[in-house]
PDB file of N, CA and C in Angstrom:
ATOM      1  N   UNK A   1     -82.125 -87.558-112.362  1.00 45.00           N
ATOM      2  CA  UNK A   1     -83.025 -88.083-111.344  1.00 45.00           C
ATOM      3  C   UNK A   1     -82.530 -89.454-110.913  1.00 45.00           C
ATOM      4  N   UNK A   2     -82.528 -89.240-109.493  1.00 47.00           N
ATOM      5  CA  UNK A   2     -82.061 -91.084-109.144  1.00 47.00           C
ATOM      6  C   UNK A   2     -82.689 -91.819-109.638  1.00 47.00           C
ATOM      7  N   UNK A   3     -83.701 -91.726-109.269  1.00 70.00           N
ATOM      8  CA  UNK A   3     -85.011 -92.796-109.486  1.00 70.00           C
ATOM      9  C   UNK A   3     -85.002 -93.300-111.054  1.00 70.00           C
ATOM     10  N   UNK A   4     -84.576 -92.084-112.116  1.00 66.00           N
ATOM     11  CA  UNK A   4     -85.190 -92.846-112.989  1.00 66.00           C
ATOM     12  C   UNK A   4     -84.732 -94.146-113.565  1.00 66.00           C
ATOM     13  N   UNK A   5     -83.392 -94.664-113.290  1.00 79.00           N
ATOM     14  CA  UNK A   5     -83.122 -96.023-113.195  1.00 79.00           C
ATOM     15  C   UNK A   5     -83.978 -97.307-112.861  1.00 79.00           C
ATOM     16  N   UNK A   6     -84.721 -96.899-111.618  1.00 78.00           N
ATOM     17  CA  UNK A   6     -85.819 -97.467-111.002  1.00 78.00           C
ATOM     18  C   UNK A   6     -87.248 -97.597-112.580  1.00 78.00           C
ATOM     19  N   UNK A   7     -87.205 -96.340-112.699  1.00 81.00           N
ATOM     20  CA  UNK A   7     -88.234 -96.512-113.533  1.00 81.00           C
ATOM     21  C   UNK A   7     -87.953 -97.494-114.952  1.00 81.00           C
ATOM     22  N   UNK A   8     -86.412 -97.103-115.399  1.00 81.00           N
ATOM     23  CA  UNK A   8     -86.389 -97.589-116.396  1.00 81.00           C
ATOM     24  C   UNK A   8     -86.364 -99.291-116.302  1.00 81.00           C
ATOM     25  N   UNK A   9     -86.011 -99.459-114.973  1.00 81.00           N
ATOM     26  CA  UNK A   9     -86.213-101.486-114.981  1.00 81.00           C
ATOM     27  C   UNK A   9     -87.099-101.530-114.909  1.00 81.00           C
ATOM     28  N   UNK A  10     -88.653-101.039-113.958  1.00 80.00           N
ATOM     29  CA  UNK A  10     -89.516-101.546-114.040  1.00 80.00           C
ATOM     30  C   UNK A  10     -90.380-101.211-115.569  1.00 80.00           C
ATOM     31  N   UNK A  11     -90.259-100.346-116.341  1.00 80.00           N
ATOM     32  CA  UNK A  11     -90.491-100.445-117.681  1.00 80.00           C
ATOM     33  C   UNK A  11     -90.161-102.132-118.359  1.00 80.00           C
ATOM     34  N   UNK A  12     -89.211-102.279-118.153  1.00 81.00           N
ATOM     35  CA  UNK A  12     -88.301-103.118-118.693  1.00 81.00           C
ATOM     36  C   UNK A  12     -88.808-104.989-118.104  1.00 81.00           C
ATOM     37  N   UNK A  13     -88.885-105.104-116.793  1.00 77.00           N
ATOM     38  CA  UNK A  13     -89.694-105.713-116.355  1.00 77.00           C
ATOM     39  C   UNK A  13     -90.968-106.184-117.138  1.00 77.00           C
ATOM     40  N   UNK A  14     -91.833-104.587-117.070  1.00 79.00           N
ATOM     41  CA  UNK A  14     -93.069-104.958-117.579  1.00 79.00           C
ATOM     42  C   UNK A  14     -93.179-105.921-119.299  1.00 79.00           C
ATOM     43  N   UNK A  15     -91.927-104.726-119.927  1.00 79.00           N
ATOM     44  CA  UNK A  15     -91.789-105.478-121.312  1.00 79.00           C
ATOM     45  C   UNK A  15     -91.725-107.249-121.131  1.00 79.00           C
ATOM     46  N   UNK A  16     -90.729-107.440-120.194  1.00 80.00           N
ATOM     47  CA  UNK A  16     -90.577-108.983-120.555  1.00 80.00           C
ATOM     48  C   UNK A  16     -91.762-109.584-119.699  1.00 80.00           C
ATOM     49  N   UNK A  17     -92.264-109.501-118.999  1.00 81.00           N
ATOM     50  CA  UNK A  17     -93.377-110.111-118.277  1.00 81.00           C
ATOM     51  C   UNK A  17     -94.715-110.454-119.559  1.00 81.00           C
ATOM     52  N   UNK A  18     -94.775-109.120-120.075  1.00 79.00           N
ATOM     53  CA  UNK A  18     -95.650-108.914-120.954  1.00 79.00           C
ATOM     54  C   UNK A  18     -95.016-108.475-121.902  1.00 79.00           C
ATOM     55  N   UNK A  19     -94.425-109.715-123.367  1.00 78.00           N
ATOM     56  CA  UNK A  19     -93.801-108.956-124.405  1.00 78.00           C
ATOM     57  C   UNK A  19     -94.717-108.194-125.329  1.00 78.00           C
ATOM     58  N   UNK A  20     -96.020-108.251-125.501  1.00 78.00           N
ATOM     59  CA  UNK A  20     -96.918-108.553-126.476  1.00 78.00           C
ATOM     60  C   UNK A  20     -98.386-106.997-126.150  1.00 78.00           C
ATOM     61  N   UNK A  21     -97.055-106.681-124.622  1.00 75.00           N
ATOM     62  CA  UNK A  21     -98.429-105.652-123.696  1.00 75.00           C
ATOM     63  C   UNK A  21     -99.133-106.392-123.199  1.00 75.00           C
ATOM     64  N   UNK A  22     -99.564-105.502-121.699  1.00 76.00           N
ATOM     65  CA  UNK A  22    -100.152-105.894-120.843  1.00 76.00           C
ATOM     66  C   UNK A  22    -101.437-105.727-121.147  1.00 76.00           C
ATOM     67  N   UNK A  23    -102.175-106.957-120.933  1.00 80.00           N
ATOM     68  CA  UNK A  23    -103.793-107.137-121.408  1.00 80.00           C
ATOM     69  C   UNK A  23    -104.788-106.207-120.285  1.00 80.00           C
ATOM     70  N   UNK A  24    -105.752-105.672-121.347  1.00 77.00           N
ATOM     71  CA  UNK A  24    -106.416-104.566-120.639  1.00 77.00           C
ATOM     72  C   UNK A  24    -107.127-104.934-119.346  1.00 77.00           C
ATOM     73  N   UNK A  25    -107.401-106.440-118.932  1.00 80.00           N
ATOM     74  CA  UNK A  25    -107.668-107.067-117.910  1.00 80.00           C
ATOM     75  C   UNK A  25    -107.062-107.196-116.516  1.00 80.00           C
ATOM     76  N   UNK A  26    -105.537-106.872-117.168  1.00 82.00           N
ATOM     77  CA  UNK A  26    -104.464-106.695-115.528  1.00 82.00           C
ATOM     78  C   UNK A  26    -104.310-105.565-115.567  1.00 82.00           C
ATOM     79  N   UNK A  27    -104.741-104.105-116.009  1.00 80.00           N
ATOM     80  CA  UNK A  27    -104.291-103.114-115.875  1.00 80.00           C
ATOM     81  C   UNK A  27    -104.051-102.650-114.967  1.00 80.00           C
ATOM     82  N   UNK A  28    -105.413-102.479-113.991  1.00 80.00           N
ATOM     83  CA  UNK A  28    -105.560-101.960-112.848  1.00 80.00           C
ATOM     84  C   UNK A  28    -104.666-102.841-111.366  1.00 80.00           C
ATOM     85  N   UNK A  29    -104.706-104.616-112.046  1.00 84.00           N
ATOM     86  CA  UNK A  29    -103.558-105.064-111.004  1.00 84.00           C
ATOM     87  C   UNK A  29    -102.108-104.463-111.313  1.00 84.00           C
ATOM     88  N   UNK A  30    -101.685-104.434-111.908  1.00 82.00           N
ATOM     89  CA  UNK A  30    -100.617-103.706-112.625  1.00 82.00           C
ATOM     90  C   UNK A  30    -100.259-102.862-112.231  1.00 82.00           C
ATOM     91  N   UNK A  31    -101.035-101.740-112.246  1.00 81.00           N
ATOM     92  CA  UNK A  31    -100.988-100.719-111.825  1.00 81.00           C
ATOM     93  C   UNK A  31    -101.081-100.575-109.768  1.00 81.00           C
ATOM     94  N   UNK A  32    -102.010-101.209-109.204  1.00 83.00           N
ATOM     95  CA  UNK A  32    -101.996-101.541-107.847  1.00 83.00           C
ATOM     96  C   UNK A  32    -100.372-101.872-107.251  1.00 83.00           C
ATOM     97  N   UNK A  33     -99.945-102.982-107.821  1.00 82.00           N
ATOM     98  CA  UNK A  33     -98.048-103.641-107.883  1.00 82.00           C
ATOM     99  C   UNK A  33     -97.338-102.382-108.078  1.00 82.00           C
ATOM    100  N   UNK A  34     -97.508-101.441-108.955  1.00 82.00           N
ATOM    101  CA  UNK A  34     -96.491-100.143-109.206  1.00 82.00           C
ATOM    102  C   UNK A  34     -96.672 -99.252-108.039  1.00 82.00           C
ATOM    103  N   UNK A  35     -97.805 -98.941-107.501  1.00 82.00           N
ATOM    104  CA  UNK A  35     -98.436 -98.192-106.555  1.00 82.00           C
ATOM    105  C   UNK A  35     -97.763 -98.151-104.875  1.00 82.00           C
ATOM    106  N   UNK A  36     -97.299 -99.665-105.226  1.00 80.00           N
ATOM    107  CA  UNK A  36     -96.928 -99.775-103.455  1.00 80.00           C
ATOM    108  C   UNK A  36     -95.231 -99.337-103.644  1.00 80.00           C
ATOM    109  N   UNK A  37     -94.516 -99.521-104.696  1.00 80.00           N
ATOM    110  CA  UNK A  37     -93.252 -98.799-104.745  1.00 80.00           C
ATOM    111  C   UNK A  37     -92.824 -97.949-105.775  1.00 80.00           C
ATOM    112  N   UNK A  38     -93.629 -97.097-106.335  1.00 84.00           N
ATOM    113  CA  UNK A  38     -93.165 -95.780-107.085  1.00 84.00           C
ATOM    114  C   UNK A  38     -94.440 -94.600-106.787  1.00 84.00           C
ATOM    115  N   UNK A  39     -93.851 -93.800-106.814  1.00 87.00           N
ATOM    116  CA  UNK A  39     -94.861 -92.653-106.914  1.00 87.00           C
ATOM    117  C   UNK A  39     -95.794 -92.204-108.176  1.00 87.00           C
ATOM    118  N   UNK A  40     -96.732 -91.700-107.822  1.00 84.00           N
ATOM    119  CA  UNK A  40     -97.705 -91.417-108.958  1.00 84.00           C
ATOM    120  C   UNK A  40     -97.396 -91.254-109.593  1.00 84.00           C
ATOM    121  N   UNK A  41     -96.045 -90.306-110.452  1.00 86.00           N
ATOM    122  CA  UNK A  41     -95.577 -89.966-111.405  1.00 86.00           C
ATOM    123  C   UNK A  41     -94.910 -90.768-111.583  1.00 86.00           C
ATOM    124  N   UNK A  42     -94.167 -91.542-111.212  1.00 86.00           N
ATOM    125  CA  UNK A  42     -93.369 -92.588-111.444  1.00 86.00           C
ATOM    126  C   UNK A  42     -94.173 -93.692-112.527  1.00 86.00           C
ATOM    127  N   UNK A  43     -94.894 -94.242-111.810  1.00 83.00           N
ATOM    128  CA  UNK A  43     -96.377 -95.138-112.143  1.00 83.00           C
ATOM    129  C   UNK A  43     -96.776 -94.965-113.693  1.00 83.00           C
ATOM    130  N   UNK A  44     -96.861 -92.850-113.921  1.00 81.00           N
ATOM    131  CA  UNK A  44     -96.933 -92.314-114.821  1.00 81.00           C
ATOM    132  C   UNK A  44     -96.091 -92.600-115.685  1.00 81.00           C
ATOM    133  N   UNK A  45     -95.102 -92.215-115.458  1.00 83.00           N
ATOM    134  CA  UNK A  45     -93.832 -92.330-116.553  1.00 83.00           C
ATOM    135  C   UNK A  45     -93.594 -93.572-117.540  1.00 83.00           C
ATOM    136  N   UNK A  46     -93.562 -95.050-116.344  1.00 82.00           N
ATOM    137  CA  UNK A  46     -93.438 -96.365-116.733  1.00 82.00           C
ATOM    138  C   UNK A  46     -94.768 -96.691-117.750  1.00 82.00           C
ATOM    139  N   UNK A  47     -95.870 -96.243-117.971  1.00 77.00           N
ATOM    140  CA  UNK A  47     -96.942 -96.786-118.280  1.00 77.00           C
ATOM    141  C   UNK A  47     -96.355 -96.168-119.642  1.00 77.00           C
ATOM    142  N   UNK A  48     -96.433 -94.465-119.932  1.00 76.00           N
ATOM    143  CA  UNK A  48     -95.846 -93.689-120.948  1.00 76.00           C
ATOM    144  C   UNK A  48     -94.769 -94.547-121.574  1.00 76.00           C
ATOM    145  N   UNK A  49     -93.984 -95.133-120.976  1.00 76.00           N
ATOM    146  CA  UNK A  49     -92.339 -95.603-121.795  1.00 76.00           C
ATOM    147  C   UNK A  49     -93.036 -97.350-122.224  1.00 76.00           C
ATOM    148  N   UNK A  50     -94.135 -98.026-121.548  1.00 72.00           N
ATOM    149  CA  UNK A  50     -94.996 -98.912-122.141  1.00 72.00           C
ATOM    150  C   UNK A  50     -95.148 -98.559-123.505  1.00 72.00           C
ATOM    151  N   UNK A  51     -96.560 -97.089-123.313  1.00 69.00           N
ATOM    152  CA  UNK A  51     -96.839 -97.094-124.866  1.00 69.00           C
ATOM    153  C   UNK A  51     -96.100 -96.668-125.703  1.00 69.00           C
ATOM    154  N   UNK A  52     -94.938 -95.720-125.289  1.00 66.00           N
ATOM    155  CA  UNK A  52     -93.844 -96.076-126.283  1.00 66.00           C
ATOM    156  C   UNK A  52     -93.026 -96.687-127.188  1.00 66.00           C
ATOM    157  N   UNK A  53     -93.101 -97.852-126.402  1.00 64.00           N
ATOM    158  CA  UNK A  53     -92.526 -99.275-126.757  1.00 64.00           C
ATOM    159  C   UNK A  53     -93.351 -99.816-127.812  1.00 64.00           C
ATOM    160  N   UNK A  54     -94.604 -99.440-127.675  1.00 61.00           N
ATOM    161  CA  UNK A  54     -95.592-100.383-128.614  1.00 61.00           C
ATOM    162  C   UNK A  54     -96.093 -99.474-129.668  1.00 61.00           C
ATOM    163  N   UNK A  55     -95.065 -98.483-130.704  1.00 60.00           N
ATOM    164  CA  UNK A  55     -95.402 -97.343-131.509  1.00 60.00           C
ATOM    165  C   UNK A  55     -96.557 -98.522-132.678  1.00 60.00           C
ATOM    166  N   UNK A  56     -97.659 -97.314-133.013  1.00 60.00           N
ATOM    167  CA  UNK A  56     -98.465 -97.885-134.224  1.00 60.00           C
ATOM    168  C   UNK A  56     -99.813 -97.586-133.205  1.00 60.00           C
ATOM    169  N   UNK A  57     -99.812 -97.475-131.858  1.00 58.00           N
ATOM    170  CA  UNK A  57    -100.933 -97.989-131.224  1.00 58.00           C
ATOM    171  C   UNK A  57    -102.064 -96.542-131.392  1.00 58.00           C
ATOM    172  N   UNK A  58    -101.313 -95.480-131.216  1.00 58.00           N
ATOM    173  CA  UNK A  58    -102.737 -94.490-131.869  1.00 58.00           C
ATOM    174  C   UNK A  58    -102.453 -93.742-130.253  1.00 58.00           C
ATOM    175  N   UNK A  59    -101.610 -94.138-129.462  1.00 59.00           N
ATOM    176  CA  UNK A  59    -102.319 -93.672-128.014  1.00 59.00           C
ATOM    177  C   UNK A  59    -101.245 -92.453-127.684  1.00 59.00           C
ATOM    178  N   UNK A  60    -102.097 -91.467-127.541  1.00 65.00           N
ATOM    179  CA  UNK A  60    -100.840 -89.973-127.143  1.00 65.00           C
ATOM    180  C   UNK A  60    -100.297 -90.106-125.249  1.00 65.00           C
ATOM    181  N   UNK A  61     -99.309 -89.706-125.646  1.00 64.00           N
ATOM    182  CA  UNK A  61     -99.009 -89.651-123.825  1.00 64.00           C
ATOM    183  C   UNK A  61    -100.384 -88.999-122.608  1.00 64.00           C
ATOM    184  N   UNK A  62    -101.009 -87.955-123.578  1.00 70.00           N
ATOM    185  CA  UNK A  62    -102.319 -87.235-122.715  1.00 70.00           C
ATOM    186  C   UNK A  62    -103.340 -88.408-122.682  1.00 70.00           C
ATOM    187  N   UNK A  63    -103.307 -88.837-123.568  1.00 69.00           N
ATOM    188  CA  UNK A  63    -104.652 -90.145-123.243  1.00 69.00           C
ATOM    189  C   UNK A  63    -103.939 -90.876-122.346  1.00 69.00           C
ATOM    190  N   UNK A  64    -102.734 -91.526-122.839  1.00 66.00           N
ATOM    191  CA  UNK A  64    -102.327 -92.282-121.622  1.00 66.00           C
ATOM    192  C   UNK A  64    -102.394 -91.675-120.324  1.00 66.00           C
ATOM    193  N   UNK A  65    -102.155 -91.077-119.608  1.00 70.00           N
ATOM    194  CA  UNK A  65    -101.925 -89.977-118.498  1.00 70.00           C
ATOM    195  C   UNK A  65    -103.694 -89.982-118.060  1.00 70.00           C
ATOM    196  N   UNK A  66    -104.453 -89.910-118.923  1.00 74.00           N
ATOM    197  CA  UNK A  66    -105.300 -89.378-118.694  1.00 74.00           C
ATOM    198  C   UNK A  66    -106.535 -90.839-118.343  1.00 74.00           C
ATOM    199  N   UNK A  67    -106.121 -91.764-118.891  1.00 73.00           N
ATOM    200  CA  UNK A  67    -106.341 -93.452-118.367  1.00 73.00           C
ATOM    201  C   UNK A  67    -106.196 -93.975-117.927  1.00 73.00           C
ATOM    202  N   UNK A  68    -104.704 -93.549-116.778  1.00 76.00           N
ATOM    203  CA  UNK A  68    -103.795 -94.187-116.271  1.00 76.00           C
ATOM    204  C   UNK A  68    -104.661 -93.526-115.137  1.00 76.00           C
ATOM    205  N   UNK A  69    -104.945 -92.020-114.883  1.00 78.00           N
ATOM    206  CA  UNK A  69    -105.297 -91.303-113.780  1.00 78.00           C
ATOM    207  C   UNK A  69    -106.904 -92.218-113.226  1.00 78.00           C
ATOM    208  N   UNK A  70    -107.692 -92.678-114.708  1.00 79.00           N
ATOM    209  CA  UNK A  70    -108.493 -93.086-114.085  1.00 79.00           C
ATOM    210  C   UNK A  70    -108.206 -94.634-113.305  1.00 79.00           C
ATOM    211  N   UNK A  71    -107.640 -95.383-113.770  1.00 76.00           N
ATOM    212  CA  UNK A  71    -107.337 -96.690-113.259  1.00 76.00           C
ATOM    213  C   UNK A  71    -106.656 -96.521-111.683  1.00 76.00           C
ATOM    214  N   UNK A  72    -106.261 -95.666-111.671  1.00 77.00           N
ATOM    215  CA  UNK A  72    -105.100 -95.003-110.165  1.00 77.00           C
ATOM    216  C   UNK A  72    -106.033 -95.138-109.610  1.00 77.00           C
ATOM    217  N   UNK A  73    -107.535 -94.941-109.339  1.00 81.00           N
ATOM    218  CA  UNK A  73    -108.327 -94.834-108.415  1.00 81.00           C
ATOM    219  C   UNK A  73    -109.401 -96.208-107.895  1.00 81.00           C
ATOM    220  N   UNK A  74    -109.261 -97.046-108.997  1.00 81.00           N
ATOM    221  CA  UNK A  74    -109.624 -98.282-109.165  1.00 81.00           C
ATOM    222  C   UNK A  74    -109.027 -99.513-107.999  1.00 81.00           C
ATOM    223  N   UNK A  75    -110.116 -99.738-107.378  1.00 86.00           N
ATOM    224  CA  UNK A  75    -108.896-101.201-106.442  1.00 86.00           C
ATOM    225  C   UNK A  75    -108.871-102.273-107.442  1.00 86.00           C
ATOM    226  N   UNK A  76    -107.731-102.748-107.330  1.00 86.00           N
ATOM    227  CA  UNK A  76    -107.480-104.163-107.596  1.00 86.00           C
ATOM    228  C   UNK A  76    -107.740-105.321-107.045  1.00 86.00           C
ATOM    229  N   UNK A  77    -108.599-106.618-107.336  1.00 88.00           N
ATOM    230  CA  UNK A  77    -109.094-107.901-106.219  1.00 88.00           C
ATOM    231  C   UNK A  77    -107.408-108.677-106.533  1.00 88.00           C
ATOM    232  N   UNK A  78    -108.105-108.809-105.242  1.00 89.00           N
ATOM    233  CA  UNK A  78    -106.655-109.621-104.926  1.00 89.00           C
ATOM    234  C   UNK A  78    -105.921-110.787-105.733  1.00 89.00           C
ATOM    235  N   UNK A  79    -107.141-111.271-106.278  1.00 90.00           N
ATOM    236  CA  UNK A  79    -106.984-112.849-107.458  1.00 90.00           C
ATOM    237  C   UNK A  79    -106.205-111.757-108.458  1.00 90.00           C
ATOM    238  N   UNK A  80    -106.720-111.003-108.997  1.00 89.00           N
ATOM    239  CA  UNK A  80    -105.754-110.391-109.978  1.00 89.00           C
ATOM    240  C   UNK A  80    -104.448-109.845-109.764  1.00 89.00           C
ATOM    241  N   UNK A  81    -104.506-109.430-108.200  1.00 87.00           N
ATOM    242  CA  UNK A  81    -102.763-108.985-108.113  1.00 87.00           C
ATOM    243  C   UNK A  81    -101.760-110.674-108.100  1.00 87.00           C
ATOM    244  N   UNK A  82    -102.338-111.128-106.967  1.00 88.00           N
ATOM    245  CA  UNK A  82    -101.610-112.438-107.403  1.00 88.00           C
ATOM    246  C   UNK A  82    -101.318-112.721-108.926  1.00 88.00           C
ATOM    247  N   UNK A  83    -102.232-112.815-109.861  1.00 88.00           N
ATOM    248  CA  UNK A  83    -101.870-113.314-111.124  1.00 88.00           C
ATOM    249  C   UNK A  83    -100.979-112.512-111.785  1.00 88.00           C
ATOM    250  N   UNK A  84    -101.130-111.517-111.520  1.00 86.00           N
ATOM    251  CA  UNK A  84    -100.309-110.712-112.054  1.00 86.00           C
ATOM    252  C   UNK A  84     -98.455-110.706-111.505  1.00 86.00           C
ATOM    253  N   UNK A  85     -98.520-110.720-110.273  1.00 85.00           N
ATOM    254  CA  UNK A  85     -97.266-110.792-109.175  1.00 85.00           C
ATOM    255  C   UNK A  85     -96.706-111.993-110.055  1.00 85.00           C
ATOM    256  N   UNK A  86     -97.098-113.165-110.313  1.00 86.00           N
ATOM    257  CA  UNK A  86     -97.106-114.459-110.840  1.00 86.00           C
ATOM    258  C   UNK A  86     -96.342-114.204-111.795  1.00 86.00           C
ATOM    259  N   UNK A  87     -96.582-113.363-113.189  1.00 85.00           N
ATOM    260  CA  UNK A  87     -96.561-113.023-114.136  1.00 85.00           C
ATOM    261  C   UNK A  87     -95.113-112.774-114.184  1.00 85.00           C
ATOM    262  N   UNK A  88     -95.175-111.518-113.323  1.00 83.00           N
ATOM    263  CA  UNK A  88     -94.116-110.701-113.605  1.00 83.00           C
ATOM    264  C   UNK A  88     -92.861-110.989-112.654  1.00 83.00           C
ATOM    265  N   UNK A  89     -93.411-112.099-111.498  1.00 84.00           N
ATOM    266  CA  UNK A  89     -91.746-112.675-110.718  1.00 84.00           C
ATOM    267  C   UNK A  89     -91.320-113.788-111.944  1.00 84.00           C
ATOM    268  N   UNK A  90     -91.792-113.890-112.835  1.00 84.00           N
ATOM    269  CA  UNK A  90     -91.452-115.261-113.949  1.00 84.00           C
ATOM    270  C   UNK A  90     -90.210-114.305-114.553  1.00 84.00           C
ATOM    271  N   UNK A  91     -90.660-113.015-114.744  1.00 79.00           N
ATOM    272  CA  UNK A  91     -89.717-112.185-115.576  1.00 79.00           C
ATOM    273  C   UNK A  91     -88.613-111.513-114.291  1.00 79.00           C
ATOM    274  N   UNK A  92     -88.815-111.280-113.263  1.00 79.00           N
ATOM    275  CA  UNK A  92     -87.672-111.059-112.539  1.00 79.00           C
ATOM    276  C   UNK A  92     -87.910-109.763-111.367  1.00 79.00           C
ATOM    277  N   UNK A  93     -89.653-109.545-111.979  1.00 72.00           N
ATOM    278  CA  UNK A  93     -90.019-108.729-110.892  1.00 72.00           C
ATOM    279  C   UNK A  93     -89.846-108.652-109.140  1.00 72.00           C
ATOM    280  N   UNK A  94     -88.835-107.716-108.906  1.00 65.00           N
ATOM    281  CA  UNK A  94     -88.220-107.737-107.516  1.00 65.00           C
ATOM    282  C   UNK A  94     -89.881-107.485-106.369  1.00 65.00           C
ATOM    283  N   UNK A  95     -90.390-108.358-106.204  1.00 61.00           N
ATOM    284  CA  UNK A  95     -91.812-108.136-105.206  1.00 61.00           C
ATOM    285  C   UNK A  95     -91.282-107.365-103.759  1.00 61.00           C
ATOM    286  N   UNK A  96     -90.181-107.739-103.525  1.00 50.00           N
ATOM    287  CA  UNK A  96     -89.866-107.168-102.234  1.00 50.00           C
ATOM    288  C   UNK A  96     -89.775-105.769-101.845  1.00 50.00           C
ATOM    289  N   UNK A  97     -88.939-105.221-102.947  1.00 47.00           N
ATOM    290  CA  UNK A  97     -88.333-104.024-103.156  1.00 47.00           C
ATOM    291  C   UNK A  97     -87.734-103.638-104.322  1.00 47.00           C
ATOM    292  N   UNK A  98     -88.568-103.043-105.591  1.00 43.00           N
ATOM    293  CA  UNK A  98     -87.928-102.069-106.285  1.00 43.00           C
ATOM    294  C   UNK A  98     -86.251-101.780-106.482  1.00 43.00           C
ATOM    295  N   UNK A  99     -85.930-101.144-105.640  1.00 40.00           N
ATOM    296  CA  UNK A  99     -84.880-100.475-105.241  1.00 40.00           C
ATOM    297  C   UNK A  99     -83.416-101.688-104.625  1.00 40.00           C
ATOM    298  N   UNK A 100     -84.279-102.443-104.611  1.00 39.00           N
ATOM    299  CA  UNK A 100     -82.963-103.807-104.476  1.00 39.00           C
ATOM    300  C   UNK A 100     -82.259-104.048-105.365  1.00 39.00           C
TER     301      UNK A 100
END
């Protein structure tokens, strides 16, 4: 898959933005930022290779998937995407374009 390169930086991204995981408070901004350049499954995948990263946590890929689906529907206020955008251009998050 082309893309999954794409996916695997923004995984990677997220790690260094947030070494420690992303606090359950930016989720949904988080998730809003992934939304405007990957596809749903995409979105999917990166969140999955998250809880991967953080083994011990108890959380199966179906819960994830299945938490992630609800937050997908959730808007994000804008104060939180900023903080978040904030966050993650510190770590190298490309805001422009993904794919750059």
């Amino acid at each position: 898959m082309a893309r999954d390169g794409v996916v695997r930086r923004v995984a990677d991204w997220l790690r260094a933005g947030y070494p420690s995981g992303v606090p359950e408070h930016d989720y949904v901004a988080v998730l809003a930022l992934l939304k405007r350049t990957l596809t749903h499954d995409e979105v999917i995948e990166v969140a999955d290779r998250i809880v991967l990263a953080h083994p011990g946590g108890g959380a199966t890929s179906e819960a994830v998937a299945a938490e992630i689906e609800g937050l997908l529907e959730q808007q994000a206020l804008p104060g939180d995407v900023a903080r978040v955008s904030a966050v993650l251009a510190a770590a190298g998050w490309p805001l422009a374009d993904v794919d750059a």
